[in-house]
CSV table of C-alpha atoms in Angstrom, one decimal:
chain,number,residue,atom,x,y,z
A,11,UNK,CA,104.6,70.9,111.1
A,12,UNK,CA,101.8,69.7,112.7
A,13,UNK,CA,102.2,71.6,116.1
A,14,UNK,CA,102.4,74.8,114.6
A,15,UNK,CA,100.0,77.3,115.6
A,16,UNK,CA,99.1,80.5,113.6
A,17,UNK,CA,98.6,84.1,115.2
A,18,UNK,CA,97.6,87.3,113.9
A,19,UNK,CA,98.7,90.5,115.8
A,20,UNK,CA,97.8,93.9,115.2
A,21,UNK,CA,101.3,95.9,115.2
A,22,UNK,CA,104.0,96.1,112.6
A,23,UNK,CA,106.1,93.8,111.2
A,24,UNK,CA,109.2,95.0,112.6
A,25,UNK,CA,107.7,95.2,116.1
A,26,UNK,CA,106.7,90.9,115.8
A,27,UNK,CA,110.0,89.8,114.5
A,28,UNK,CA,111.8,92.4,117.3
A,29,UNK,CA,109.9,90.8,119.9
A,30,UNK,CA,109.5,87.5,118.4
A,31,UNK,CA,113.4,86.9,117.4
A,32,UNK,CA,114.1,88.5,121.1
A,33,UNK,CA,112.5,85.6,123.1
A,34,UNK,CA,114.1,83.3,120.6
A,35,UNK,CA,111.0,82.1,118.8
A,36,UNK,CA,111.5,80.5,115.4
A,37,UNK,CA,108.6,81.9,112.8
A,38,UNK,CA,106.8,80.2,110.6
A,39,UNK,CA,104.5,80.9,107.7
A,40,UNK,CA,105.0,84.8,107.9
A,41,UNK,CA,102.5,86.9,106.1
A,42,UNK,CA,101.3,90.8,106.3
A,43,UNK,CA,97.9,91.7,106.1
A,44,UNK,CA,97.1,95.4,106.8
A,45,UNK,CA,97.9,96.1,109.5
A,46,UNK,CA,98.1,93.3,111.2
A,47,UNK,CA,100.9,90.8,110.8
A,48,UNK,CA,100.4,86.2,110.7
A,49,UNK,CA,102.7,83.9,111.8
A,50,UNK,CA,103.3,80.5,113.1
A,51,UNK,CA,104.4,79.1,116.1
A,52,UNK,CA,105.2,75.6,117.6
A,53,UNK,CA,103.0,74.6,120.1
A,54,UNK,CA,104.7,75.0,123.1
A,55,UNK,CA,105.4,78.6,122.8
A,56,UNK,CA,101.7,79.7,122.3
A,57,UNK,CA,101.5,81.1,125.9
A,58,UNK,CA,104.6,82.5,125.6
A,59,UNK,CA,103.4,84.8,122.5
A,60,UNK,CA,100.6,85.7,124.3
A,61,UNK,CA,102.2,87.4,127.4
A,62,UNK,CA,104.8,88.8,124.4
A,63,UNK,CA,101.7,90.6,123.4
A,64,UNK,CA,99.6,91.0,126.5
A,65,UNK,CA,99.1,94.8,126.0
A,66,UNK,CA,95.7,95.0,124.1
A,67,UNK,CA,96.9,97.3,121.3
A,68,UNK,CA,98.5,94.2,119.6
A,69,UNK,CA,95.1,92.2,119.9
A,70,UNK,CA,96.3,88.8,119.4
A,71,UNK,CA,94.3,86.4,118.3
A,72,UNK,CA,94.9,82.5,117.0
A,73,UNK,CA,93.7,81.9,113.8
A,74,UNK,CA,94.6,78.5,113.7
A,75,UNK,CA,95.5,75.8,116.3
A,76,UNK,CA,97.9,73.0,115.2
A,77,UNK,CA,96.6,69.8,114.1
A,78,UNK,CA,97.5,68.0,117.2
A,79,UNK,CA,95.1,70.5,119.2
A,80,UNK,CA,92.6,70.5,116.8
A,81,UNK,CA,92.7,66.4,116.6
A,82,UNK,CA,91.7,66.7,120.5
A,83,UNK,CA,89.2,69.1,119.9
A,84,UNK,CA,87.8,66.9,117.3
A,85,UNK,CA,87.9,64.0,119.6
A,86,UNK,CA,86.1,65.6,122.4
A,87,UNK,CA,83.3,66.5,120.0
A,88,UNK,CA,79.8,64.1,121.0
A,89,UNK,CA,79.0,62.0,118.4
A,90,UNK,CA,75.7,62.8,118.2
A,91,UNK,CA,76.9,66.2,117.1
A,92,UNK,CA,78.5,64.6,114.1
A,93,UNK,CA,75.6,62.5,113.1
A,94,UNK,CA,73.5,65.5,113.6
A,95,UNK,CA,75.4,67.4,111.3
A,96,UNK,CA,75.8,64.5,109.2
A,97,UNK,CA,71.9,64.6,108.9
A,98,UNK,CA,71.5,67.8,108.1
A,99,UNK,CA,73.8,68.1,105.4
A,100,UNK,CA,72.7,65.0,103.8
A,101,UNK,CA,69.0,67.0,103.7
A,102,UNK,CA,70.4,70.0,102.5
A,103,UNK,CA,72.2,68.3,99.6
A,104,UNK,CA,68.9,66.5,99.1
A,105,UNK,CA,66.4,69.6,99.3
A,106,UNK,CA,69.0,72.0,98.0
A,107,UNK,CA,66.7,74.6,99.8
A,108,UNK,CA,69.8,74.9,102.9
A,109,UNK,CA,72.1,77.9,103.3
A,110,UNK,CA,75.6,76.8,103.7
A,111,UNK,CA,77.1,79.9,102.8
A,112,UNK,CA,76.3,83.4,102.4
A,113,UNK,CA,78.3,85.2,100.0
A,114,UNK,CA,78.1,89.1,99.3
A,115,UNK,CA,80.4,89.9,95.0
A,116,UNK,CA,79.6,93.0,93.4
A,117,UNK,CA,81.8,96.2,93.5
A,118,UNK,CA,80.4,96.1,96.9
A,119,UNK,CA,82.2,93.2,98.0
A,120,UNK,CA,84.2,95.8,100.2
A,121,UNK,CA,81.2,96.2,102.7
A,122,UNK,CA,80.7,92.8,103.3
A,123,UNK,CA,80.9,92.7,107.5
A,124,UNK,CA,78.2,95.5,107.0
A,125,UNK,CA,75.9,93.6,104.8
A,126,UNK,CA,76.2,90.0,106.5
A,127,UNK,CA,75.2,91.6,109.7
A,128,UNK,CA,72.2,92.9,107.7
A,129,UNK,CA,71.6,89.8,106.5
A,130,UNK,CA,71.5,88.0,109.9
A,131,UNK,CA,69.7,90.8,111.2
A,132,UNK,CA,66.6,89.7,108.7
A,133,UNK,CA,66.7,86.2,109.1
A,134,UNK,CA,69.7,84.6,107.1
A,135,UNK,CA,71.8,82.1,108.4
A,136,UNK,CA,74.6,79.5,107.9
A,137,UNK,CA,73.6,75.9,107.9
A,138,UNK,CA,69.8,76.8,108.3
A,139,UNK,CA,66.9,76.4,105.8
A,140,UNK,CA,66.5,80.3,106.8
A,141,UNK,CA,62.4,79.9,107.6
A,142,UNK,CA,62.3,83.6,108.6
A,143,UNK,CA,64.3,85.0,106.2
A,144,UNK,CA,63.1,88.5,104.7
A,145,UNK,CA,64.7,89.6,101.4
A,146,UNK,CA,62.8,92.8,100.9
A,147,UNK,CA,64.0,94.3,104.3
A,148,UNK,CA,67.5,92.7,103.7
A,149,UNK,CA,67.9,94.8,100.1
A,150,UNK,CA,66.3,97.9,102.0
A,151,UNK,CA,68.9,98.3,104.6
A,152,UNK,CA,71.3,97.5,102.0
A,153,UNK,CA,70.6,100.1,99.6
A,154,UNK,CA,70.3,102.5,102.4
A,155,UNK,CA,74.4,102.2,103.0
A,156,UNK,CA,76.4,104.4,101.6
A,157,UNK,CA,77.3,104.9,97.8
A,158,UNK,CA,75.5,101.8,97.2
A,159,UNK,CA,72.7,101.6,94.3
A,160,UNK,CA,71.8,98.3,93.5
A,161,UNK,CA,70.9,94.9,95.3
A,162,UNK,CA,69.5,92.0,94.6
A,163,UNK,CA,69.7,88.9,96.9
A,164,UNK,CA,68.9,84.8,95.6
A,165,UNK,CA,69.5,81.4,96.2
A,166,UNK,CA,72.4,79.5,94.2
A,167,UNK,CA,72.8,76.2,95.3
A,168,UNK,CA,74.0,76.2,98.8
A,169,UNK,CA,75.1,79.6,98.7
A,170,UNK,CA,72.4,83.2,99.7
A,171,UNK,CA,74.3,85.3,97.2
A,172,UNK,CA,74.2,89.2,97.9
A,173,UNK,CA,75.2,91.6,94.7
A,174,UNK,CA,75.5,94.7,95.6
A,175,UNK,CA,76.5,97.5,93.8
A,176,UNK,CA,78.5,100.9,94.5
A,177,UNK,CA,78.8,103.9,92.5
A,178,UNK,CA,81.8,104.7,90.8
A,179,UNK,CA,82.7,107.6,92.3
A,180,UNK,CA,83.5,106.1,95.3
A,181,UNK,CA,86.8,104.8,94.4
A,182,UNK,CA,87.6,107.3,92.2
A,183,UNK,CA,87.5,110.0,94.7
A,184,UNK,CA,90.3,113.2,94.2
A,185,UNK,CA,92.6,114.1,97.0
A,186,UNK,CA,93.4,117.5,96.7
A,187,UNK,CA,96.2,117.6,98.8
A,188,UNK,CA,99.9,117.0,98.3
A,189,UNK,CA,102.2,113.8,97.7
A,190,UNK,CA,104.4,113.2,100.8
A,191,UNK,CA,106.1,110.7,101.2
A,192,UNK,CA,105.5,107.5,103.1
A,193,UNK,CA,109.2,106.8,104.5
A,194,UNK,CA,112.6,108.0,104.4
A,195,UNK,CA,115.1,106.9,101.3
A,196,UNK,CA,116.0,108.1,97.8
A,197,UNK,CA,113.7,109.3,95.2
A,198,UNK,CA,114.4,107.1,92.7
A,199,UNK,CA,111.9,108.0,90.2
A,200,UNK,CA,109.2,110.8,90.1
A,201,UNK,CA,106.5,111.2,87.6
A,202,UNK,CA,104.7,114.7,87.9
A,203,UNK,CA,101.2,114.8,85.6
A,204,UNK,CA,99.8,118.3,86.9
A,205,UNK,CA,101.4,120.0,90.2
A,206,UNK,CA,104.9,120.7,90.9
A,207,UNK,CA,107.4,118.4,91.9
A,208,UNK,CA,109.3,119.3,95.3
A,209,UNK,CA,111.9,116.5,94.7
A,210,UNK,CA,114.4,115.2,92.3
A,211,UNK,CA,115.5,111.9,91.4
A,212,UNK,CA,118.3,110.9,93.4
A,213,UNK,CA,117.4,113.3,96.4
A,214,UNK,CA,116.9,112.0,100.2
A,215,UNK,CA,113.8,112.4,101.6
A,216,UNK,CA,112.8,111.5,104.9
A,217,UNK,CA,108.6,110.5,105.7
A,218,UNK,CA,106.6,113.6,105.3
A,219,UNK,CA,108.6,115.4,103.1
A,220,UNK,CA,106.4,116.7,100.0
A,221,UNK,CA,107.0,114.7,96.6
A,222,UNK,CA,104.6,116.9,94.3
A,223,UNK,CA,102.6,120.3,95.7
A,224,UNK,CA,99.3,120.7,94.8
A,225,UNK,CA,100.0,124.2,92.8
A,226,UNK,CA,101.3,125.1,89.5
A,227,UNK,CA,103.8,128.5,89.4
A,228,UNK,CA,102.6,131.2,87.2
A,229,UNK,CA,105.0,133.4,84.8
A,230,UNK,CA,105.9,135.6,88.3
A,231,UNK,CA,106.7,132.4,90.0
A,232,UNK,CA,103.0,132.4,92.0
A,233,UNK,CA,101.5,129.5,93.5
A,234,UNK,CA,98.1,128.6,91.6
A,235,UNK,CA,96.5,125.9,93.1
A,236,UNK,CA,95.6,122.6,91.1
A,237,UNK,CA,95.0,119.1,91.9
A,238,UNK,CA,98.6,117.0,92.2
A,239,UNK,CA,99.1,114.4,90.0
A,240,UNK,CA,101.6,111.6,89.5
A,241,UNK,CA,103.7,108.9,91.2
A,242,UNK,CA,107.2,108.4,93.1
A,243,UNK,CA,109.2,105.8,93.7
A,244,UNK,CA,111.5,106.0,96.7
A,245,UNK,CA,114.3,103.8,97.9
A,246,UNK,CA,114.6,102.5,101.1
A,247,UNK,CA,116.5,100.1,103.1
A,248,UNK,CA,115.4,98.4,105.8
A,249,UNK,CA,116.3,95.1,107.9
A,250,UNK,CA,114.4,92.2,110.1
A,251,UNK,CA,115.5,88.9,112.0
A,252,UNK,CA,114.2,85.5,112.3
A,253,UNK,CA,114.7,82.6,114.5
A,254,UNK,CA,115.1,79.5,112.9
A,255,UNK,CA,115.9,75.7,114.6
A,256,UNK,CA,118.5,75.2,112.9
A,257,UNK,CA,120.7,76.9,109.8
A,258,UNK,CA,120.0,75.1,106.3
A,259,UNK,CA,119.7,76.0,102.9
A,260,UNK,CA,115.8,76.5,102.8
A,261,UNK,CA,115.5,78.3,106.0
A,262,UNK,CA,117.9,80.7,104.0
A,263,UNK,CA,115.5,81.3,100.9
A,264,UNK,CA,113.0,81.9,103.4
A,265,UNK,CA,114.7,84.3,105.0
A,266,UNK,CA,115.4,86.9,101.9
A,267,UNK,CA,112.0,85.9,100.9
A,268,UNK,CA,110.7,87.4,103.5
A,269,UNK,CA,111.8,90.7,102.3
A,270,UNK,CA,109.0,90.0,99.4
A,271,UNK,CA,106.5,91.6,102.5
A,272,UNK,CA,107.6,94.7,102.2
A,273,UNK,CA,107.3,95.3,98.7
A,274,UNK,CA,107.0,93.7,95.5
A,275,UNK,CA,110.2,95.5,94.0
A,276,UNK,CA,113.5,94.5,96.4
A,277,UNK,CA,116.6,95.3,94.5
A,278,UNK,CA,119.0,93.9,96.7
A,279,UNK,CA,118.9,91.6,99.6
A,280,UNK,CA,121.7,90.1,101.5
A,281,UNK,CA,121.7,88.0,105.1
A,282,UNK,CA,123.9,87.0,107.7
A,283,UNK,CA,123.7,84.0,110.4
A,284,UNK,CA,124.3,83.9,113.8
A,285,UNK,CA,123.8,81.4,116.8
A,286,UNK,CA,120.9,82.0,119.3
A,287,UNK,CA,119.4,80.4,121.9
A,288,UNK,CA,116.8,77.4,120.9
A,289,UNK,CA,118.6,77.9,116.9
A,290,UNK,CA,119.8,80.3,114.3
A,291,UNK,CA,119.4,83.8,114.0
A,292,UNK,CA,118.6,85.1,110.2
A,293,UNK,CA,119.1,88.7,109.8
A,294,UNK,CA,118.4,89.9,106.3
A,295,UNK,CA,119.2,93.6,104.7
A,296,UNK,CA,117.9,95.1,102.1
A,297,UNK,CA,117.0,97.1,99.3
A,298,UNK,CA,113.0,98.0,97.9
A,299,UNK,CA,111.2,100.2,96.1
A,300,UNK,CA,108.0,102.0,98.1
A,301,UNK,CA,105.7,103.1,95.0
A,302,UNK,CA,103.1,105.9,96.1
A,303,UNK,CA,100.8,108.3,93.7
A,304,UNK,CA,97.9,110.9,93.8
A,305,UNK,CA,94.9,110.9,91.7
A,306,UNK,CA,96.2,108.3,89.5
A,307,UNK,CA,93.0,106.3,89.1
């Protein structure tokens, strides 16, 4: 699969395999990230996928070409390029003073497009010997972003390592408001630590609806207010297609796998085949568990 080429689109995954399985496109490599959805393509239908998602809401980007296009790419390169390049990482292995890397772990690994841009800001850089590199100014604006209390930046090897620190608090922070749920289904299991539970087990619910209030009832039946606590567990069913080439055993198991992006808990999953034009149309139903909670950290 050399001529495949991977997107990444910002819509749901319903709305790319709609669009994508409309205009007959198999997919390939299918992943969800957030909210933005991966997937492969063969060559030849790259500009297709890009009118597909023209409007710039989806913000479609390539996030990597297929071999054959980046073979051509690697041709075109000068070879003077290489051999400089060639060069320079022969001296940075040899000086071990280059930065090949820089590299923010900590707890506050979750800012890291903030604190590279710092970085660069003071000096650092990626395949450079960073000459004008200033720590002390790099830790200040560092520790000057939000929750964070310590920093401490140094060489290791070929990497700048950044360690910041965060407090706490900051993922432990209490929502005082109510559980609602995320979709529409069946509450198939609910787990009320403090609040009171609006829903049963075995009730429908539909997205919105409030799973656990953020009150207690008092011996008149008055609402006192309190933090909610607990989890649900709602069932839902939902469905997708893909486009494959051509109808085969693997294509199959990649198919119901596929249902693995929704959630981690599918209790059922069934699929049914039917022809299309450039292929086989896979469209799978079925069953998963969507597990959400309040103050439960």
């Amino acid at each position: 699969m050399n001529n495949i080429v991977e997107f990444q689109v910002t819509a749901t995954l319903e709305t790319v395999l709609k669009k994508l399985s409309k205009a007959n496109i198999a997919v390939y490599k299918l992943k969800k990230r957030a909210s933005r959805v991966q997937f492969g393509v063969q060559q030849e239908y790259s500009e297709k996928v890009f009118a597909i998602f023209s409007k710039t809401c989806y913000n479609t980007v390539i996030v990597k070409k297929s071999g054959v296009e980046r073979l051509k790419i690697f041709i075109k390169r000068r070879f003077g390029l290489l051999v400089g390049g060639a060069l320079f990482v022969a001296a940075a292995v040899t000086s071990g003073n280059a930065v090949l890397k820089i590299k923010v772990v900590g707890s506050g690994d979750y800012l890291s497009p903030q604190i590279i841009s710092i970085a660069r800001s003071c000096g650092a850089r990626e395949w450079s010997f960073c000459p004008n590199l200033d720590a002390p100014l790099m830790q200040a604006k560092i520790m000057a972003l939000p929750d964070v209390n310590f920093c401490s930046v140094r060489r290791d090897g070929a990497y700048l390592l950044i360690d910041v620190r965060t407090e706490e608090e900051h993922t432990a922070r209490v929502d005082d408001k109510p559980l609602k749920a995320p979709i529409a289904g069946e509450v198939y299991r609910i787990i009320t630590i403090c609040g009171t539970a609006e829903a049963a087990e075995g009730q429908s619910v539909n997205a919105g609806d409030v799973l656990i209030g953020a009150y207690e009832l008092d011996a008149e039946g008055g609402q006192i207010p309190c933090l909610a606590v607990g989890f649900a567990e709602i069932k839902a069913e939902a469905k997708l297609s893909l486009v494959y080439g051509e109808e085969s055993e693997e294509n199959a198991q990649a198919a119901l796998k596929a249902a693995a992006l929704y959630s981690d808990e599918v209790l059922e999953r069934s699929f049914k085949v039917s022809p299309c034009e450039g292929g086989v149309t896979y469209e799978v139903k079925f069953t998963y568990l969507k597990r959400v909670a309040i103050n439960m950290e």
